[in-house]
Amino acid sequence: MLRFLPLKLGRLYRCLKLLLVVGLFVILLMNTHNLFASFQKNELTDRRFINLNKCPACFGTSWCRKFMNGQVSFETWGRLRFLDVFNVKNVYFAQYGEPREGTRRVVLKRLGSNQELAEIDQKICKRATGRPRCDLIQAMYKTEFARINGDVRLLTPEVVEGWSDLVHCPSQRLLDRVVRRYAETKDSGSFLLKNLKDTERMQLLMTLAFNPEPLVLQSFPSDEGWPFAKYLGACGRMVAVNYVGEELWSFYNAPWEKRVDLARQLMDIAEQLTNNDFDFALYLLDVSFDNFAVGPRDGKVIVVDAENVLVADKRLIKQNKPENYDVWYESRFEECDREACLSFSKDSLCSRVTVDHNYYAVCQNLLSRYATWRGTTGGLLHDPPAHIAKDGQLEALLDECTKPKKRYGRFQASKELREYLTQLAAASSSATAR
């Protein structure tokens, strides 16, 4: 009897696989008309599809002419709406074309899942009418987004503090920068709120509260050397950013020399966001392999998901001198049963001048043996060459950067790790040149 069990299971597996294929074929047949229509129609010209009809409860309108003119179109798989069930984050790849420049790839984001977007609509309606459903446009004019009107000269910290990670502890200097660099207005360049139209002010505040990623990209632009994707524009609830390249995870099993170079760049990003000439510390609160991408030509690592970035103004901290402000803050390593988890205190990040959070986040979630992603452990620097593994220096630095044994050990380890990775990258380049 037992001899036939594997045969029966094999037949059952083949039958189930056949049923699945037949089922998919039937679904395709039933949706043939819709399938062809999806390929023929450019849904990005549909005001309702991109939620332009919900403005000013939206993220902007600077790219609406490009959308309406059909200059932006989904790539092949993005046109198939029945695949949206797998696209929980609502991130799409598209082609953008200019008559003289040709076409190039861009990334479109709704900045949230369908559920999150529905919840923001309900919150707006409840604040305005007490009911979960309402006329969204009319409701916007009865919310806090509209109360900050043209009579208000500046966007001030006490008004927006805590709305999102970007403004968990905002300074006036940061908010002036956000308003001055706001890209969804024709008259950008002024930090005065009164220079924005009513709808533009509401869109700015809506973005700040719901998902401030566009404002991070605008306030700290790639054109000025910040390691973020370039912001292009928005129409309704669809934001366009520059396509950077493949996600960092695609390089997990790349040649050792390539992984060393990527690791060096990641540590450089951690340093730049922590210590820079502007005295803004940008702390990455969500660090995973999916939130970074690598340029195909220059091999440059870029942050492609900037929703959870906390910005602390070091000048304000030095000025206000909160308790223990000049005591170095060490992030605490904690074991957890989830992927890409981090331990941090937002209030501590906001009140200390010297913080090791970004080094800790990169080392723990991306580089070291503690890094776990998609069921894989070992980090980007897994399986080093024999001579490097035998030396033991790399492993020791990664361990101290992730789980320090000495007080303030991570600060020194991160510095030495950057130097060591730079040496390894230089050695690899000279060996290749020979």
Coordinates of C-alpha atoms in Angstrom, one line a residue:
M1 CA 0.0 0.0 0.0
L2 CA 2.8 2.4 1.0
R3 CA 4.6 1.8 -2.3
F4 CA 1.8 3.4 -4.2
L5 CA 1.6 6.5 -2.0
P6 CA 4.3 8.5 -3.8
L7 CA 2.7 7.6 -7.1
K8 CA -0.7 8.8 -5.9
L9 CA 0.8 12.1 -4.5
G10 CA 2.6 12.6 -7.8
R11 CA -0.6 12.2 -9.8
L12 CA -2.4 14.5 -7.4
Y13 CA 0.3 17.2 -7.8
R14 CA 0.1 16.9 -11.6
C15 CA -3.7 17.2 -11.5
L16 CA -3.6 20.2 -9.3
K17 CA -1.0 21.9 -11.6
L18 CA -3.1 21.1 -14.6
L19 CA -6.2 22.5 -12.9
L20 CA -4.3 25.7 -12.1
V21 CA -3.1 26.2 -15.7
V22 CA -6.6 25.5 -17.0
G23 CA -8.1 27.9 -14.4
L24 CA -5.7 30.7 -15.5
F25 CA -6.5 30.0 -19.1
V26 CA -10.2 30.3 -18.5
I27 CA -9.7 33.6 -16.6
L28 CA -7.7 34.9 -19.5
L29 CA -10.4 33.8 -21.9
M30 CA -13.1 35.5 -19.8
N31 CA -11.1 38.7 -19.7
T32 CA -9.8 38.7 -23.3
H33 CA -11.8 41.8 -24.1
N34 CA -10.5 43.6 -21.0
L35 CA -7.0 42.4 -21.7
F36 CA -6.9 43.9 -25.2
A37 CA -8.5 47.1 -23.9
S38 CA -5.8 47.4 -21.2
F39 CA -3.1 47.3 -23.9
Q40 CA -4.9 49.8 -26.1
K41 CA -5.9 52.3 -23.5
N42 CA -3.5 54.6 -21.6
E43 CA -5.2 54.7 -18.2
L44 CA -2.8 57.4 -17.0
T45 CA -4.8 59.9 -19.0
D46 CA -7.9 59.0 -17.0
R47 CA -8.5 61.6 -14.3
R48 CA -10.3 59.1 -12.0
F49 CA -7.6 56.5 -12.3
I50 CA -4.9 58.9 -11.1
N51 CA -7.3 60.4 -8.6
L52 CA -7.0 63.9 -10.1
N53 CA -10.7 64.3 -9.3
K54 CA -9.8 64.2 -5.6
C55 CA -7.6 67.3 -5.6
P56 CA -6.7 69.2 -3.5
A57 CA -6.7 66.0 -1.4
C58 CA -3.9 64.9 -3.6
F59 CA -0.1 65.2 -4.0
G60 CA 0.1 67.8 -6.8
T61 CA -0.6 68.8 -10.4
S62 CA 2.8 69.8 -11.8
W63 CA 2.9 66.8 -14.2
C64 CA -0.8 66.7 -15.2
R65 CA -0.2 68.1 -18.6
K66 CA 2.3 65.3 -19.3
F67 CA -0.2 62.7 -18.1
M68 CA -3.1 64.1 -20.0
N69 CA -1.1 64.4 -23.2
G70 CA -0.2 60.7 -23.0
Q71 CA 3.5 61.4 -22.5
V72 CA 3.5 58.9 -19.6
S73 CA 2.4 55.3 -20.1
F74 CA 2.6 52.1 -18.2
E75 CA 5.1 49.4 -19.3
T76 CA 3.7 46.1 -20.4
W77 CA 2.7 44.4 -17.1
G78 CA 1.7 47.6 -15.5
R79 CA -1.2 47.8 -18.0
L80 CA -2.9 44.6 -16.7
R81 CA -5.2 45.7 -13.9
F82 CA -5.9 42.2 -12.6
L83 CA -2.2 42.1 -11.5
D84 CA -2.8 45.0 -9.2
V85 CA -3.7 42.5 -6.5
F86 CA 0.0 41.6 -6.2
N87 CA 1.1 45.3 -6.3
V88 CA 0.2 46.1 -2.7
K89 CA 2.6 49.1 -2.6
N90 CA 1.1 50.6 -5.8
V91 CA 4.5 51.2 -7.4
Y92 CA 4.6 51.0 -11.2
F93 CA 7.2 51.3 -14.0
A94 CA 6.3 53.6 -16.8
Q95 CA 7.8 55.3 -19.9
Y96 CA 7.9 59.0 -20.1
G97 CA 8.5 60.7 -23.5
E98 CA 9.6 64.1 -24.6
P99 CA 9.6 65.0 -28.4
R100 CA 13.3 66.0 -28.4
E101 CA 14.7 63.8 -25.7
G102 CA 13.1 60.4 -26.5
T103 CA 11.6 58.1 -23.9
R104 CA 13.0 57.1 -20.5
R105 CA 11.9 54.9 -17.7
V106 CA 10.3 56.4 -14.6
V107 CA 8.7 55.1 -11.4
L108 CA 5.1 56.0 -10.5
K109 CA 3.9 55.8 -6.9
R110 CA 0.6 56.2 -5.3
L111 CA 2.5 56.6 -2.0
G112 CA 0.4 54.1 -0.2
S113 CA -1.8 51.0 -0.5
N114 CA -5.4 51.2 -1.6
Q115 CA -6.4 50.7 2.1
E116 CA -4.1 53.5 3.3
L117 CA -5.5 55.8 0.7
A118 CA -9.1 54.9 1.6
E119 CA -8.3 55.5 5.2
I120 CA -6.9 59.0 4.5
D121 CA -10.2 59.8 2.7
Q122 CA -12.2 58.6 5.7
K123 CA -10.1 60.7 8.1
I124 CA -10.6 63.8 6.1
C125 CA -14.4 63.2 5.9
K126 CA -14.6 62.4 9.7
R127 CA -12.7 65.5 10.6
A128 CA -14.9 67.7 8.4
T129 CA -18.4 66.0 8.8
G130 CA -18.1 63.3 11.4
R131 CA -19.0 60.7 8.7
P132 CA -16.6 58.3 6.9
R133 CA -17.9 59.3 3.5
C134 CA -18.5 62.7 2.1
D135 CA -17.7 65.1 -0.8
L136 CA -13.9 65.0 -0.4
I137 CA -13.2 68.3 -2.1
Q138 CA -15.6 70.3 0.1
A139 CA -14.4 68.4 3.2
M140 CA -10.8 69.5 2.6
Y141 CA -11.7 73.1 3.1
K142 CA -13.0 72.2 6.6
T143 CA -9.8 70.5 7.8
E144 CA -6.6 71.7 9.4
F145 CA -5.1 71.6 5.9
A146 CA -7.3 74.6 5.0
R147 CA -7.1 76.4 8.3
I148 CA -3.4 77.2 7.6
N149 CA -4.5 79.8 5.0
G150 CA -3.0 82.8 3.2
D151 CA -3.1 84.8 6.4
V152 CA -0.5 82.5 8.0
R153 CA 2.9 83.8 7.0
L154 CA 5.1 80.8 7.9
L155 CA 4.6 77.0 8.4
T156 CA 5.6 76.7 12.0
P157 CA 6.8 73.7 14.1
E158 CA 4.0 73.7 16.6
V159 CA 1.4 73.3 13.8
V160 CA 2.8 70.2 12.1
E161 CA 5.0 68.6 14.7
G162 CA 4.4 64.8 14.8
W163 CA 2.4 64.7 11.6
S164 CA 5.0 62.3 10.1
D165 CA 8.6 61.1 10.5
L166 CA 9.9 64.1 8.5
V167 CA 8.4 66.5 11.0
H168 CA 8.6 64.5 14.2
C169 CA 10.8 67.3 15.6
P170 CA 10.8 70.0 13.0
S171 CA 12.8 73.2 13.2
Q172 CA 11.7 76.4 11.6
R173 CA 14.8 76.1 9.4
L174 CA 13.7 72.7 8.1
L175 CA 10.1 73.9 7.4
D176 CA 11.3 77.0 5.6
R177 CA 13.4 74.7 3.4
V178 CA 10.4 72.4 2.7
V179 CA 8.2 75.3 1.7
R180 CA 10.9 77.1 -0.3
R181 CA 11.7 73.9 -2.3
Y182 CA 8.1 72.8 -2.8
A183 CA 8.0 71.7 -6.4
E184 CA 4.2 71.6 -6.9
T185 CA 3.9 75.3 -7.4
K186 CA 5.0 77.6 -10.2
D187 CA 6.3 80.2 -7.7
S188 CA 8.7 78.0 -5.8
G189 CA 11.7 79.7 -4.1
S190 CA 9.9 81.5 -1.3
F191 CA 9.5 80.2 2.3
L192 CA 6.4 82.2 2.8
L193 CA 3.2 80.2 2.8
K194 CA 1.1 83.2 1.6
N195 CA 2.9 82.9 -1.8
L196 CA 1.2 79.5 -2.3
K197 CA -2.3 79.2 -3.7
D198 CA -4.9 77.7 -1.3
T199 CA -5.0 74.4 -3.2
E200 CA -1.1 74.2 -3.2
R201 CA -1.0 74.8 0.5
M202 CA -3.5 72.0 1.1
Q203 CA -1.6 69.6 -1.2
L204 CA 1.6 70.4 0.6
L205 CA 0.1 69.7 4.0
M206 CA -1.7 66.6 2.8
T207 CA 1.6 65.2 1.5
L208 CA 3.4 66.1 4.8
A209 CA 0.8 64.3 6.8
F210 CA 0.1 61.2 4.7
N211 CA 3.5 60.3 3.1
P212 CA 6.3 63.0 3.1
E213 CA 8.5 61.1 0.7
P214 CA 8.1 63.7 -2.1
L215 CA 9.0 66.5 0.3
V216 CA 12.2 64.6 1.3
L217 CA 13.2 64.2 -2.3
Q218 CA 12.4 67.9 -3.0
S219 CA 14.1 69.3 0.1
F220 CA 17.2 67.2 -0.2
P221 CA 17.5 66.8 -4.0
S222 CA 19.8 64.4 -5.9
D223 CA 21.0 67.4 -8.0
E224 CA 22.8 68.7 -4.9
G225 CA 24.4 65.4 -4.1
W226 CA 21.9 63.9 -1.7
P227 CA 21.6 60.1 -2.1
F228 CA 17.9 60.1 -3.1
A229 CA 15.9 59.4 -6.3
K230 CA 15.1 62.5 -8.3
Y231 CA 11.6 63.9 -7.9
L232 CA 9.9 64.6 -11.2
G233 CA 6.3 65.7 -10.5
A234 CA 2.8 64.6 -9.6
C235 CA -0.7 64.5 -10.9
G236 CA -3.5 63.7 -8.5
R237 CA -2.4 60.9 -6.4
M238 CA 0.3 59.6 -8.7
V239 CA 3.9 60.8 -8.1
A240 CA 6.7 60.4 -10.7
V241 CA 10.3 59.9 -9.7
N242 CA 13.4 59.0 -11.7
Y243 CA 14.1 55.3 -12.3
V244 CA 17.4 54.5 -10.6
G245 CA 18.1 50.9 -11.4
E246 CA 17.7 47.4 -10.0
E247 CA 17.0 47.1 -6.3
L248 CA 20.0 46.3 -4.0
W249 CA 18.7 42.8 -3.4
S250 CA 19.5 41.9 -7.0
F251 CA 23.2 42.2 -6.1
Y252 CA 23.1 39.9 -3.1
N253 CA 25.0 37.2 -5.0
A254 CA 27.1 39.6 -7.2
P255 CA 30.9 39.1 -7.4
W256 CA 32.7 40.0 -4.2
E257 CA 34.3 43.1 -5.6
K258 CA 30.9 44.5 -6.6
R259 CA 29.4 43.8 -3.2
V260 CA 32.4 45.5 -1.4
D261 CA 31.9 48.6 -3.5
L262 CA 28.2 48.7 -2.7
A263 CA 28.9 48.2 1.0
R264 CA 31.3 51.0 0.9
Q265 CA 28.7 53.3 -0.7
L266 CA 26.1 52.3 1.9
M267 CA 28.4 53.3 4.7
D268 CA 29.2 56.6 2.9
I269 CA 25.4 57.2 2.7
A270 CA 25.1 56.6 6.4
E271 CA 27.9 59.1 7.1
Q272 CA 26.5 61.7 4.7
L273 CA 23.0 61.6 6.2
T274 CA 24.5 61.8 9.7
N275 CA 27.1 64.4 9.3
N276 CA 26.9 67.1 6.6
D277 CA 27.6 70.8 6.2
F278 CA 23.9 71.7 6.6
D279 CA 23.7 70.3 10.1
F280 CA 20.6 68.3 9.3
A281 CA 20.8 64.7 10.4
L282 CA 18.6 62.5 8.2
Y283 CA 17.9 59.2 10.0
L284 CA 16.7 56.2 8.0
L285 CA 14.0 54.4 10.0
D286 CA 13.2 51.8 7.4
V287 CA 16.3 50.1 6.1
S288 CA 16.0 47.0 3.8
F289 CA 17.4 45.7 0.5
D290 CA 14.2 46.9 -1.3
N291 CA 14.7 50.5 -0.2
F292 CA 18.0 51.0 -2.1
A293 CA 18.7 50.7 -5.8
V294 CA 21.9 50.7 -7.9
G295 CA 22.4 52.7 -11.1
P296 CA 23.1 50.5 -14.2
R297 CA 25.8 52.8 -15.6
D298 CA 27.6 54.4 -12.7
G299 CA 26.8 51.7 -10.1
K300 CA 25.8 54.4 -7.6
V301 CA 23.6 53.4 -4.7
I302 CA 20.5 55.5 -4.1
V303 CA 17.8 55.5 -1.5
V304 CA 14.5 54.9 -3.4
D305 CA 12.0 54.8 -0.5
A306 CA 12.2 57.9 1.7
E307 CA 8.9 57.8 3.4
N308 CA 10.4 57.0 6.9
V309 CA 13.1 59.6 7.2
L310 CA 13.4 61.6 10.4
V311 CA 15.2 64.9 10.1
A312 CA 16.8 66.4 13.2
D313 CA 18.2 69.9 13.1
K314 CA 21.6 69.8 14.9
R315 CA 21.8 73.6 15.1
L316 CA 18.5 73.7 17.0
I317 CA 19.6 70.9 19.4
K318 CA 22.9 72.8 20.2
Q319 CA 20.9 76.0 20.7
N320 CA 18.2 74.5 22.9
K321 CA 20.5 72.2 24.8
P322 CA 18.0 69.6 25.9
E323 CA 19.1 67.2 28.7
N324 CA 22.1 65.0 27.6
Y325 CA 22.2 66.7 24.2
D326 CA 26.0 66.4 24.0
V327 CA 26.1 62.8 25.2
W328 CA 26.7 60.4 22.4
Y329 CA 23.6 58.3 21.7
E330 CA 24.2 54.6 21.0
S331 CA 21.5 52.6 19.3
R332 CA 20.7 49.4 21.1
F333 CA 21.0 46.1 19.2
E334 CA 18.0 43.8 19.8
E335 CA 17.2 40.4 18.5
C336 CA 13.8 40.2 16.7
D337 CA 11.7 37.7 14.8
R338 CA 11.0 39.9 11.9
E339 CA 13.0 40.9 8.8
A340 CA 14.7 44.3 8.6
C341 CA 13.7 45.4 12.1
L342 CA 15.4 48.2 14.0
S343 CA 15.4 49.5 17.6
F344 CA 15.4 53.3 18.1
S345 CA 13.9 56.1 20.1
K346 CA 12.6 59.0 17.9
D347 CA 12.8 61.4 20.8
S348 CA 16.5 60.5 21.4
L349 CA 17.3 61.0 17.7
C350 CA 15.7 64.4 18.0
S351 CA 17.6 65.5 21.1
R352 CA 21.2 64.3 20.6
V353 CA 23.9 65.9 18.5
T354 CA 26.0 62.7 18.0
V355 CA 24.0 59.6 17.0
D356 CA 25.1 56.3 15.5
H357 CA 21.6 55.2 14.2
N358 CA 22.4 55.2 10.5
Y359 CA 25.6 53.1 10.9
Y360 CA 23.7 50.7 13.1
A361 CA 20.8 50.4 10.6
V362 CA 23.1 49.8 7.6
C363 CA 25.3 47.3 9.4
Q364 CA 22.5 45.3 11.0
N365 CA 20.0 45.2 8.2
L366 CA 22.3 45.2 5.1
L367 CA 25.9 44.2 5.7
S368 CA 26.4 41.9 8.7
R369 CA 25.6 38.3 9.4
Y370 CA 22.6 39.5 11.4
A371 CA 21.0 40.9 8.2
T372 CA 17.9 38.9 7.2
W373 CA 15.8 39.4 4.1
R374 CA 13.5 37.2 2.2
G375 CA 14.4 34.2 4.3
T376 CA 18.1 34.7 3.7
T377 CA 20.7 35.6 6.3
G378 CA 24.4 36.6 6.0
G379 CA 24.2 40.2 4.7
L380 CA 25.6 41.7 1.6
L381 CA 29.2 40.8 2.6
H382 CA 28.5 37.1 3.0
D383 CA 31.1 34.5 2.0
P384 CA 34.2 36.7 1.7
P385 CA 37.3 35.3 0.0
A386 CA 39.4 32.9 2.1
H387 CA 42.2 35.4 2.8
I388 CA 39.8 38.0 4.1
A389 CA 37.8 35.5 6.2
K390 CA 41.0 34.2 7.7
D391 CA 42.2 37.7 8.6
G392 CA 39.0 38.2 10.6
Q393 CA 39.1 42.0 10.5
L394 CA 36.0 42.4 8.4
E395 CA 33.9 40.2 10.6
A396 CA 35.1 41.9 13.7
L397 CA 34.3 45.3 12.4
L398 CA 30.8 44.3 11.2
D399 CA 30.1 42.7 14.6
E400 CA 31.2 45.8 16.5
C401 CA 29.2 48.0 14.1
T402 CA 26.1 45.9 14.7
K403 CA 26.4 44.6 18.2
P404 CA 29.2 46.7 19.9
K405 CA 31.0 45.2 22.9
K406 CA 32.7 48.5 23.9
R407 CA 31.0 51.7 24.9
Y408 CA 30.8 54.0 21.8
G409 CA 32.3 51.1 19.9
R410 CA 30.0 51.5 16.9
F411 CA 31.3 55.0 16.2
Q412 CA 34.9 53.8 15.9
A413 CA 33.9 50.6 14.2
S414 CA 31.9 52.4 11.5
K415 CA 34.8 54.7 10.8
E416 CA 37.3 51.8 10.5
L417 CA 34.8 49.8 8.5
R418 CA 34.5 52.6 5.9
E419 CA 38.2 52.9 5.6
Y420 CA 38.6 49.1 5.3
L421 CA 36.0 48.8 2.6
T422 CA 37.6 51.7 0.7
Q423 CA 41.0 49.8 0.9
L424 CA 39.3 46.6 -0.4
A425 CA 37.6 48.4 -3.2
A426 CA 40.8 50.2 -4.2
A427 CA 42.7 46.9 -4.2
S428 CA 40.0 45.2 -6.4
S429 CA 40.2 48.2 -8.8
S430 CA 44.0 48.0 -9.1
A431 CA 43.9 44.2 -9.5
T432 CA 41.4 44.6 -12.4
A433 CA 43.4 47.3 -14.0
R434 CA 46.5 45.1 -14.2

